[in-house]
Amino acid sequence: MKMIEVKNLTFSYDDTKTTIDDISFSVEEGSYTTIVGHNGSGKSTVAKLLAGLLEKKSGEIYLGGLELTAANLTRIRSLIGIVFQNPDNQFIGSTVRDDIAFGLENHCVPQADMDEIINTNAARVKMTKYLDHEPTRLSGGQKQRVAIAGVLAMKPKILIFDEATSMLDPQGKDEIKKVIRQIHEESSLTILSITHDIDEVAQSDHVIALNKGKIAMSGTPHEVFTDEKKLKEIQLDIPFALKFRNALARRGVQTDAHITMEGLVKELCRSDSNM
Ligand SMILES: Nc1ncnc2c1ncn2[C@@H]1O[C@H](COP(=O)(O)OP(=O)(O)OP(=O)(O)O)[C@@H](O)[C@H]1O
Ligand SMILES: [Mg+2]
């Protein structure tokens, strides 16, 4: 089933420039899609349109088979959870527990059910032992994990990450990428992650590359990274392709069953000797 379906979507912030220019794409339920593209290509705008935070100019958006319209905005919003870039802007509670509880309280979840939901989701992001800690004192990676637990507690069907790892140190980035991968493996949640992180792209099922508000490329990580000519055109050029190749190699055959280890080694040796 298509969990996200976008047809001929167009959007403009101020009518002087078309920010999202007639894009169409769909995302299968339970899949993990990354969105790449250089700064200003429209990635965050797409995320905000999907979440109903911006109003489209034309086109259609369907989430879980339901069309996003003013009349069913509340239902649509309950399907989506978003984790943003800045870990410091996502806290409301004075403890990690309060923070995860916040959305649940707003949705009138009975107190009796709350503890179990909080504990389950803190465990999913490995933050159980921090439940009584102050969120402000956590590391960036831990803060993002709490933000993810808070979003998961609301039981969304679609999880959107808008550069959720970009402000973190390497360790924090790795923690979050691992959590995202684990959520993907253990649940049927549909994941859409906007990222500049090549390793994250390599671990996804599908990549959409945006350029100037249009979809420039779309396919498996392997299909996208091998089209170096096109990558160059959209300024995600050779270093991107090389890093991508290496990231895929680090993941071995896992992301791409039809690349043999021998093929990967050959590719890597060739790219190393060209550097
Ligand atoms: N609130 C706004 N008002 C007017 N223009 C905006 C607004 N937000 C974004 N834009 C413009 O819309 C275009 C797309 O922005 P968007 O934030 O979607 O890009 P992005 O791909 O997420 O970039 P980045 O990688 O820098 O996060 C840019 O040209 C940006 O300047
Ligand atoms: Mg953005």
Coordinates of C-alpha atoms and ligand atoms in Angstrom, one line a residue:
M1 CA 0.0 0.0 0.0
K2 CA 1.1 3.5 -0.8
M3 CA 1.5 5.3 2.6
I4 CA 2.4 8.7 1.0
E5 CA 1.2 9.7 -2.5
V6 CA 1.9 13.1 -3.9
K7 CA 0.5 14.2 -7.2
N8 CA 1.6 17.3 -9.1
L9 CA 2.3 19.2 -5.9
T10 CA 3.2 22.9 -6.3
F11 CA 3.9 25.4 -3.7
S12 CA 5.2 29.0 -3.4
Y13 CA 6.0 31.0 -0.3
D14 CA 5.4 34.4 -2.0
D15 CA 4.3 33.9 -5.6
T16 CA 7.6 35.4 -6.9
K17 CA 9.2 31.9 -7.0
T18 CA 7.9 28.4 -7.3
T19 CA 9.5 26.6 -4.4
I20 CA 7.9 23.2 -5.1
D21 CA 7.4 22.7 -8.8
D22 CA 4.9 20.1 -9.9
I23 CA 6.4 17.1 -8.0
S24 CA 4.8 13.6 -7.9
F25 CA 6.1 10.6 -5.9
S26 CA 4.9 7.8 -3.7
V27 CA 6.3 6.0 -0.7
E28 CA 5.4 2.4 0.2
E29 CA 4.1 1.6 3.7
G30 CA 6.9 0.4 5.9
S31 CA 9.7 1.6 3.7
Y32 CA 12.6 3.9 4.5
T33 CA 13.1 6.7 2.1
T34 CA 15.8 9.4 2.2
I35 CA 15.4 12.8 0.6
V36 CA 18.6 14.5 -0.5
G37 CA 19.4 17.7 -2.4
H38 CA 21.6 20.8 -1.8
N39 CA 20.6 23.7 0.4
G40 CA 17.4 25.4 -0.6
S41 CA 16.2 22.6 -3.0
G42 CA 12.9 22.4 -1.1
K43 CA 13.3 19.4 1.2
S44 CA 12.0 20.9 4.4
T45 CA 9.2 22.5 2.4
V46 CA 8.0 19.1 1.2
A47 CA 8.1 17.8 4.8
K48 CA 6.0 20.7 6.0
L49 CA 3.5 20.3 3.2
L50 CA 3.1 16.6 4.0
A51 CA 2.5 17.5 7.7
G52 CA -0.1 20.1 6.7
L53 CA 2.0 22.9 8.2
L54 CA 2.0 24.7 4.9
E55 CA -0.9 25.0 2.4
K56 CA -0.2 23.7 -1.1
K57 CA -0.9 25.9 -4.1
S58 CA -2.1 22.9 -6.3
G59 CA -1.8 19.2 -6.5
E60 CA -2.9 16.4 -4.2
I61 CA -1.4 14.8 -1.1
Y62 CA -2.7 11.4 0.2
L63 CA -1.5 9.9 3.5
G64 CA -2.6 6.4 4.4
G65 CA -5.1 6.7 1.5
L66 CA -6.7 9.8 3.0
E67 CA -6.5 13.1 1.1
L68 CA -4.9 16.0 3.0
T69 CA -7.6 18.6 3.1
A70 CA -8.6 21.3 5.6
A71 CA -11.5 19.0 6.7
N72 CA -9.3 16.1 7.7
L73 CA -6.2 17.9 8.8
T74 CA -6.5 16.7 12.4
R75 CA -6.7 13.1 11.3
I76 CA -3.8 13.5 8.9
R77 CA -1.6 15.2 11.6
S78 CA -2.2 12.2 13.9
L79 CA -0.6 10.0 11.3
I80 CA 2.7 11.9 11.2
G81 CA 5.5 12.4 13.7
I82 CA 8.3 14.8 12.9
V83 CA 11.8 15.1 14.4
F84 CA 13.6 18.3 13.5
Q85 CA 17.2 19.4 13.3
N86 CA 17.8 21.2 16.6
P87 CA 17.7 19.0 19.6
D88 CA 17.3 22.0 21.9
N89 CA 14.1 23.2 20.4
Q90 CA 12.1 20.1 21.0
F91 CA 11.8 20.0 24.8
I92 CA 8.8 21.0 26.9
G93 CA 9.1 18.8 30.0
S94 CA 11.4 19.2 33.0
T95 CA 12.3 15.5 32.9
V96 CA 12.7 13.0 30.1
R97 CA 9.5 11.2 31.4
D98 CA 7.5 14.4 31.4
D99 CA 8.7 15.2 27.9
I100 CA 7.6 11.9 26.5
A101 CA 4.3 12.2 28.4
F102 CA 3.6 15.7 27.0
G103 CA 2.0 14.6 23.7
L104 CA 0.1 11.8 25.4
E105 CA -1.4 14.2 28.0
N106 CA -2.6 16.5 25.2
H107 CA -4.3 13.5 23.6
C108 CA -6.0 12.6 26.9
V109 CA -4.3 9.2 27.1
P110 CA -5.5 7.7 30.5
Q111 CA -2.9 8.0 33.2
A112 CA -3.1 4.2 33.7
D113 CA -1.8 3.6 30.2
M114 CA 0.8 6.4 30.2
D115 CA 3.6 4.7 32.2
E116 CA 3.7 1.6 29.9
I117 CA 3.7 3.8 26.8
I118 CA 6.5 6.0 28.2
N119 CA 8.6 2.9 29.3
T120 CA 8.2 1.1 26.0
N121 CA 9.2 4.0 23.9
A122 CA 12.1 5.1 26.2
A123 CA 13.4 1.5 25.8
R124 CA 13.1 1.7 22.0
V125 CA 15.6 4.5 22.0
K126 CA 17.7 3.1 24.9
M127 CA 16.9 6.0 27.2
T128 CA 15.2 4.0 30.1
K129 CA 17.8 4.9 32.7
Y130 CA 17.5 8.6 31.9
L131 CA 13.7 8.9 32.5
D132 CA 14.1 11.1 35.6
H133 CA 16.9 13.2 34.1
E134 CA 16.6 16.8 33.0
P135 CA 16.4 16.9 29.1
T136 CA 18.6 20.0 28.9
R137 CA 21.5 18.2 30.5
L138 CA 21.6 15.4 28.0
S139 CA 24.0 15.1 25.0
G140 CA 22.7 16.1 21.6
G141 CA 22.3 12.5 20.5
Q142 CA 20.4 11.7 23.7
K143 CA 18.1 14.7 23.3
Q144 CA 17.2 13.5 19.8
R145 CA 16.6 10.0 21.1
V146 CA 14.1 11.5 23.6
A147 CA 12.5 13.5 20.9
I148 CA 12.1 10.3 18.8
A149 CA 10.5 8.5 21.8
G150 CA 8.1 11.4 22.3
V151 CA 7.0 11.2 18.7
L152 CA 6.8 7.3 18.7
A153 CA 4.6 7.5 21.8
M154 CA 2.0 9.2 19.7
K155 CA 1.8 6.0 17.5
P156 CA 2.2 7.7 14.1
K157 CA 2.2 5.7 10.9
I158 CA 4.8 8.0 9.2
L159 CA 7.9 9.3 10.8
I160 CA 9.7 12.2 9.2
F161 CA 13.2 13.3 10.2
D162 CA 14.3 16.7 8.9
E163 CA 18.1 16.6 9.2
A164 CA 17.7 15.1 12.7
T165 CA 21.4 14.2 12.8
S166 CA 22.9 17.3 11.3
M167 CA 23.7 19.2 14.5
L168 CA 25.1 16.2 16.3
D169 CA 28.7 15.1 16.9
P170 CA 29.8 11.9 15.1
Q171 CA 28.8 9.7 18.1
G172 CA 25.4 11.4 18.3
K173 CA 24.9 11.0 14.5
D174 CA 25.7 7.2 14.8
E175 CA 23.3 6.8 17.7
I176 CA 20.4 8.3 15.8
K177 CA 21.1 6.5 12.5
K178 CA 21.2 3.3 14.5
V179 CA 17.8 4.1 16.2
I180 CA 16.3 5.0 12.8
R181 CA 17.5 1.7 11.3
Q182 CA 16.2 -0.2 14.3
I183 CA 12.8 1.4 14.1
H184 CA 12.7 0.5 10.4
E185 CA 13.7 -3.1 11.1
E186 CA 11.3 -3.7 14.0
S187 CA 8.2 -1.8 13.0
S188 CA 5.9 -1.2 10.0
L189 CA 6.4 2.6 10.3
T190 CA 7.0 4.5 7.1
I191 CA 10.2 6.5 7.4
L192 CA 11.0 9.6 5.4
S193 CA 14.4 11.2 6.3
I194 CA 15.8 14.4 4.9
T195 CA 19.6 14.1 5.2
H196 CA 23.0 15.1 4.0
D197 CA 24.5 12.0 5.5
I198 CA 25.7 9.6 2.9
D199 CA 25.9 6.7 5.3
E200 CA 22.2 7.3 6.1
V201 CA 21.3 7.4 2.5
A202 CA 23.1 4.1 1.9
Q203 CA 21.0 2.4 4.7
S204 CA 17.7 3.5 3.2
D205 CA 15.5 1.6 0.7
H206 CA 14.8 4.4 -1.6
V207 CA 16.3 7.9 -2.4
I208 CA 14.6 11.0 -3.8
A209 CA 16.9 13.8 -4.9
L210 CA 15.4 17.2 -5.1
N211 CA 16.8 20.0 -7.2
K212 CA 15.3 23.5 -7.4
G213 CA 11.9 22.2 -6.2
K214 CA 11.8 19.3 -8.7
I215 CA 12.5 15.7 -8.3
A216 CA 15.8 15.2 -10.2
M217 CA 16.4 11.5 -9.3
S218 CA 14.6 8.7 -7.6
G219 CA 15.6 5.1 -7.1
T220 CA 17.5 2.7 -4.9
P221 CA 20.7 4.1 -3.3
H222 CA 22.7 2.1 -5.8
E223 CA 20.7 3.4 -8.8
V224 CA 21.1 7.0 -7.6
F225 CA 24.8 6.9 -6.8
T226 CA 25.9 5.2 -10.0
D227 CA 24.4 8.1 -12.1
E228 CA 27.4 10.4 -11.6
K229 CA 26.5 12.6 -14.6
K230 CA 23.1 13.4 -13.1
L231 CA 24.5 13.9 -9.6
K232 CA 26.9 16.4 -11.1
E233 CA 24.1 18.3 -12.7
I234 CA 22.3 18.7 -9.4
Q235 CA 25.6 19.6 -7.6
L236 CA 25.7 16.4 -5.6
D237 CA 28.7 15.4 -7.7
I238 CA 31.7 13.2 -7.6
P239 CA 32.7 13.5 -4.0
F240 CA 29.1 12.6 -3.1
A241 CA 29.3 9.6 -5.5
L242 CA 32.6 8.5 -4.1
K243 CA 31.6 8.8 -0.5
F244 CA 28.4 7.1 -1.4
R245 CA 30.2 4.2 -2.9
N246 CA 32.4 3.9 0.2
A247 CA 29.3 4.1 2.4
L248 CA 27.7 1.3 0.5
A249 CA 30.8 -0.8 0.6
R250 CA 30.9 -0.4 4.4
R251 CA 27.4 -1.8 4.5
G252 CA 28.6 -4.7 2.3
V253 CA 25.9 -6.5 0.4
Q254 CA 23.2 -5.6 2.8
T255 CA 21.8 -2.6 0.9
D256 CA 22.3 -4.1 -2.5
A257 CA 22.0 -7.8 -3.0
H258 CA 23.1 -7.6 -6.7
I259 CA 26.5 -6.1 -6.0
T260 CA 29.0 -8.9 -5.3
M261 CA 31.8 -8.3 -2.8
E262 CA 34.3 -8.8 -5.6
G263 CA 32.6 -6.0 -7.6
L264 CA 32.6 -3.7 -4.6
V265 CA 36.3 -4.3 -4.0
K266 CA 37.1 -3.6 -7.6
E267 CA 35.0 -0.4 -7.6
L268 CA 36.7 0.7 -4.4
C269 CA 40.2 0.0 -5.7
R270 CA 39.4 1.9 -8.9
S271 CA 38.0 4.9 -7.0
D272 CA 41.0 4.9 -4.7
S273 CA 43.5 4.9 -7.5
N274 CA 41.6 7.8 -9.2
M275 CA 41.9 10.0 -6.1
Ligands
LIG1 N1 9.4 30.8 5.3 C1 9.9 31.0 4.1 N2 9.6 32.2 3.4 C2 10.1 32.4 2.2 N3 10.9 31.5 1.6 C3 11.3 30.4 2.2 C4 10.8 30.1 3.5 N4 11.4 29.0 3.9 C5 12.1 28.5 2.9 N5 12.1 29.4 1.9 C6 12.8 29.3 0.6 O1 12.3 28.1 -0.1 C7 13.4 27.4 -0.7 C8 13.4 26.0 -0.2 O2 13.7 26.0 1.2 P1 13.7 24.7 2.1 O3 13.9 25.1 3.5 O4 12.6 23.8 1.8 O5 15.1 24.0 1.5 P2 15.9 22.7 2.0 O6 16.1 21.9 0.9 O7 15.3 22.2 3.2 O8 17.3 23.4 2.4 P3 18.4 23.1 3.6 O9 19.2 21.9 3.1 O10 19.2 24.3 3.7 O11 17.6 22.8 4.8 C9 14.6 28.2 -0.4 O12 14.9 29.0 -1.5 C10 14.3 29.0 0.8 O13 15.0 30.2 0.8
MG2 MG 15.8 22.0 5.2

